[in-house]
Coordinates of C-alpha atoms in Angstrom, one line a residue:
M1 CA 0.0 0.0 0.0
R2 CA 2.9 2.4 0.8
H3 CA 4.5 2.1 -2.6
F4 CA 1.1 2.5 -4.2
L5 CA 0.5 5.8 -2.4
L6 CA 3.9 7.0 -3.4
L7 CA 3.0 6.4 -7.1
R8 CA 0.1 8.8 -6.6
V9 CA 2.5 11.7 -5.9
R10 CA 2.6 14.2 -8.8
L11 CA 5.5 14.0 -11.3
S12 CA 6.4 17.7 -10.6
Y13 CA 7.0 16.9 -7.0
Y14 CA 9.2 13.9 -7.9
F15 CA 11.1 16.2 -10.3
L16 CA 11.9 18.8 -7.6
F17 CA 12.8 16.1 -5.1
F18 CA 15.3 14.3 -7.4
L19 CA 16.7 17.6 -8.6
V20 CA 17.6 18.6 -5.1
V21 CA 19.0 15.1 -4.3
F22 CA 21.2 14.9 -7.4
T23 CA 22.4 18.4 -7.0
A24 CA 23.6 17.5 -3.5
L25 CA 25.2 14.3 -4.8
S26 CA 26.9 16.1 -7.6
Y27 CA 28.8 18.2 -5.1
F28 CA 29.6 15.5 -2.5
V29 CA 30.3 12.4 -4.7
P30 CA 34.0 12.4 -5.5
G31 CA 34.7 12.6 -9.2
Q32 CA 37.0 10.2 -11.1
K33 CA 38.9 10.4 -14.3
F34 CA 37.9 7.7 -16.8
D35 CA 40.0 6.3 -19.5
S36 CA 38.8 5.8 -23.1
S37 CA 37.7 2.2 -22.5
A38 CA 35.5 3.2 -19.6
L39 CA 34.0 6.0 -21.6
T40 CA 33.3 3.6 -24.4
L41 CA 31.4 1.3 -22.0
F42 CA 29.4 4.4 -20.7
S43 CA 28.5 5.3 -24.3
V44 CA 27.4 1.7 -25.1
N45 CA 25.4 1.4 -21.9
S46 CA 23.7 4.8 -22.4
F47 CA 22.7 3.9 -26.0
L48 CA 21.3 0.5 -24.8
Y49 CA 19.3 2.2 -22.0
G50 CA 17.7 4.6 -24.5
F51 CA 17.2 2.0 -27.1
Y52 CA 15.5 -0.4 -24.6
I53 CA 13.3 2.0 -22.6
A54 CA 12.0 4.1 -25.6
P55 CA 9.8 1.3 -27.2
I56 CA 8.5 0.1 -23.7
L57 CA 7.6 3.7 -22.8
G58 CA 5.8 4.1 -26.2
A59 CA 4.0 0.8 -25.7
Q60 CA 2.7 1.8 -22.3
K61 CA 1.5 5.2 -23.6
G62 CA -0.2 3.4 -26.5
R63 CA -1.8 0.9 -24.0
I64 CA -3.4 3.8 -22.1
E65 CA -4.6 5.4 -25.3
E66 CA -6.2 2.0 -26.3
M67 CA -7.9 1.7 -22.9
H68 CA -9.3 5.2 -23.3
R69 CA -10.8 4.1 -26.6
L70 CA -12.2 0.8 -25.2
I71 CA -13.8 2.5 -22.1
R72 CA -15.4 5.1 -24.3
A73 CA -16.7 2.4 -26.6
E74 CA -18.2 0.6 -23.6
A75 CA -19.7 3.8 -22.3
N76 CA -21.2 4.5 -25.7
A77 CA -22.6 0.9 -25.9
L78 CA -24.2 1.2 -22.4
F79 CA -25.5 4.7 -23.2
S80 CA -27.2 3.4 -26.4
L81 CA -28.5 0.3 -24.5
V82 CA -30.2 2.4 -21.8
L83 CA -31.5 4.9 -24.4
H84 CA -33.3 2.2 -26.2
L85 CA -35.0 1.1 -23.0
K86 CA -37.3 4.0 -23.1
H87 CA -39.9 1.9 -25.1
L88 CA -40.3 -0.4 -22.1
P89 CA -42.7 0.0 -19.2
A90 CA -41.3 2.1 -16.4
H91 CA -40.8 -0.7 -13.9
L92 CA -39.0 -2.9 -16.4
R93 CA -36.9 0.0 -17.7
N94 CA -35.9 1.1 -14.2
D95 CA -34.9 -2.4 -13.2
L96 CA -32.6 -2.8 -16.2
Q97 CA -31.2 0.7 -15.8
N98 CA -30.5 0.1 -12.1
M99 CA -28.7 -3.2 -13.0
V100 CA -26.5 -1.4 -15.6
S101 CA -25.7 1.3 -12.9
D102 CA -24.8 -1.5 -10.4
Y103 CA -22.5 -3.0 -13.0
I104 CA -20.7 0.3 -13.8
R105 CA -20.2 1.1 -10.1
S106 CA -18.7 -2.4 -9.5
E107 CA -16.4 -1.9 -12.5
L108 CA -15.3 1.5 -11.3
H109 CA -14.8 0.3 -7.7
D110 CA -12.1 -2.3 -8.8
M111 CA -11.0 -0.3 -11.9
K112 CA -11.4 -3.4 -14.1
P113 CA -14.2 -5.2 -16.0
A114 CA -13.9 -8.3 -13.8
G115 CA -15.0 -6.2 -10.8
G116 CA -18.5 -6.1 -12.3
E117 CA -18.5 -9.6 -13.8
A118 CA -21.3 -10.8 -11.5
K119 CA -23.4 -7.8 -12.2
Y120 CA -22.9 -8.1 -15.9
E121 CA -23.8 -11.8 -15.8
A122 CA -26.9 -10.9 -13.8
L123 CA -27.9 -8.5 -16.6
I124 CA -27.5 -11.2 -19.3
S125 CA -29.3 -13.8 -17.2
F126 CA -32.2 -11.4 -16.7
C127 CA -32.5 -11.0 -20.4
L128 CA -32.2 -14.7 -21.1
E129 CA -34.8 -15.6 -18.6
Y130 CA -37.3 -12.9 -19.5
K131 CA -40.5 -14.1 -21.2
G132 CA -43.1 -11.6 -21.9
E133 CA -44.8 -9.1 -24.3
H134 CA -41.6 -7.0 -24.6
Q135 CA -39.5 -10.0 -25.8
E136 CA -38.2 -8.3 -28.9
Q137 CA -36.9 -5.3 -27.0
I138 CA -35.3 -7.5 -24.4
D139 CA -33.6 -9.6 -27.1
K140 CA -32.1 -6.4 -28.6
T141 CA -30.8 -5.5 -25.2
L142 CA -29.3 -9.0 -24.8
D143 CA -27.6 -8.6 -28.2
A144 CA -26.1 -5.2 -27.1
L145 CA -24.8 -6.8 -23.9
I146 CA -23.2 -9.7 -25.8
A147 CA -21.6 -7.3 -28.4
N148 CA -20.1 -5.2 -25.6
Q149 CA -18.4 -8.3 -24.2
Q150 CA -15.6 -7.8 -26.8
N151 CA -14.9 -4.3 -25.3
R152 CA -14.7 -5.9 -21.9
T153 CA -12.4 -8.7 -23.0
N154 CA -10.0 -6.3 -24.8
L155 CA -10.0 -3.9 -21.8
S156 CA -9.1 -6.8 -19.4
M157 CA -6.2 -7.8 -21.7
Q158 CA -4.9 -4.2 -21.8
L159 CA -5.2 -3.8 -18.0
S160 CA -3.0 -6.9 -17.5
N161 CA -0.4 -5.7 -20.1
R162 CA 2.1 -4.2 -17.6
V163 CA 5.8 -4.0 -17.9
Y164 CA 7.2 -7.5 -17.1
S165 CA 9.6 -8.1 -14.2
N166 CA 12.4 -9.2 -16.5
E167 CA 12.1 -5.9 -18.4
W168 CA 12.3 -3.9 -15.2
M169 CA 15.4 -5.9 -14.3
V170 CA 17.2 -5.0 -17.5
M171 CA 16.2 -1.4 -17.3
S172 CA 17.3 -1.2 -13.7
V173 CA 20.8 -2.5 -14.5
L174 CA 21.2 -0.1 -17.5
F175 CA 19.8 2.8 -15.6
S176 CA 22.0 2.2 -12.5
I177 CA 25.2 2.0 -14.6
T178 CA 24.3 5.1 -16.6
L179 CA 23.5 7.1 -13.4
G180 CA 26.6 5.9 -11.7
F181 CA 28.9 7.0 -14.6
I182 CA 27.3 10.4 -14.7
L183 CA 27.7 11.0 -11.0
L184 CA 31.3 9.8 -10.9
I185 CA 32.6 11.7 -13.9
N186 CA 35.0 14.4 -12.7
I187 CA 33.7 17.9 -13.7
D188 CA 35.9 19.8 -11.2
N189 CA 33.9 22.5 -9.3
T190 CA 32.1 24.2 -12.1
P191 CA 28.6 25.2 -10.7
L192 CA 27.0 25.2 -14.2
L193 CA 28.2 21.6 -14.9
H194 CA 26.9 20.5 -11.5
V195 CA 23.5 21.8 -12.4
V196 CA 23.6 20.1 -15.8
R197 CA 24.6 16.8 -14.2
A198 CA 21.8 17.1 -11.7
L199 CA 19.3 17.8 -14.4
L200 CA 20.6 14.9 -16.5
C201 CA 20.3 12.5 -13.6
T202 CA 16.9 13.8 -12.8
G203 CA 15.7 13.4 -16.4
L204 CA 16.9 9.8 -16.5
T205 CA 15.2 9.0 -13.2
M206 CA 12.0 10.7 -14.3
L207 CA 11.8 8.3 -17.3
I208 CA 11.7 5.4 -14.9
I209 CA 9.1 7.1 -12.6
I210 CA 6.9 7.9 -15.6
L211 CA 7.1 4.4 -16.9
L212 CA 6.3 3.0 -13.5
K213 CA 3.2 5.3 -13.2
L214 CA 2.1 4.3 -16.7
S215 CA 2.5 0.6 -16.0
T216 CA 0.6 0.8 -12.7
L217 CA -2.0 3.1 -14.2
T218 CA -1.4 5.8 -11.6
H219 CA -0.4 8.3 -14.2
K220 CA -2.8 11.3 -14.6
K221 CA -3.8 10.2 -18.1
A222 CA -4.6 6.7 -16.9
R223 CA -6.8 7.9 -14.1
Q224 CA -8.8 10.0 -16.5
M225 CA -9.7 7.1 -18.8
W226 CA -12.6 6.0 -16.5
G227 CA -14.3 9.4 -17.0
P228 CA -16.9 8.3 -19.5
L229 CA -18.3 5.6 -17.3
R230 CA -18.3 7.9 -14.3
K231 CA -20.1 10.5 -16.3
L232 CA -22.8 8.0 -17.3
T233 CA -23.7 7.3 -13.6
D234 CA -23.3 10.9 -12.5
T235 CA -25.7 12.1 -15.1
H236 CA -28.1 9.1 -14.8
F237 CA -27.3 8.1 -18.4
Y238 CA -27.9 11.5 -19.9
R239 CA -24.4 11.9 -21.3
F240 CA -21.0 10.2 -21.2
D241 CA -18.5 12.8 -22.5

């Protein structure tokens, strides 16, 4: 729980914190003179770090964009479903709308479709078991629920598509070596170079923090993706954007 709460800290606060830390380290860590072979290793490691983290970072950003699309598609499907319930009698319409609301609240509570699985199955069961004069309309509702299952399945897959532990291991090694080299390079006592070194170390660290927040869906953009479903319940299915 503690590390999860830390991931909710704003990126700007992390930036200021690491900038102060690396500025202090830049002055207090003793510098060393590296020969050409060590500098070659540093160059290769830095290239590998950038080459490795860039596509993973891009994939996580694309993952969140895709989840935005899928959640909006589900909100649209549920909005259309409830809209077409207006032809039903008030008691039947209210029962179905309340069941849809219960499903959305359950999904939002756990931030995943599986959180509302029981509620969604109850909706489908209700439509399957219904026998009455409004059979045609209920069958259309059932079709809409089944069609929306594809959105739910795809969203579940994207939610589980985090950065793998072996990828974190490789990035941690490359990041640590890169950071260590930068802090150990001798730059004498030039204040401007100390600031540049602190900014460089902070930038490298922020890449890891951003990737971690994207992977765990604690990034601001990730938290906004549930907005359409929240809007549905907040406006009682009047709008979702």
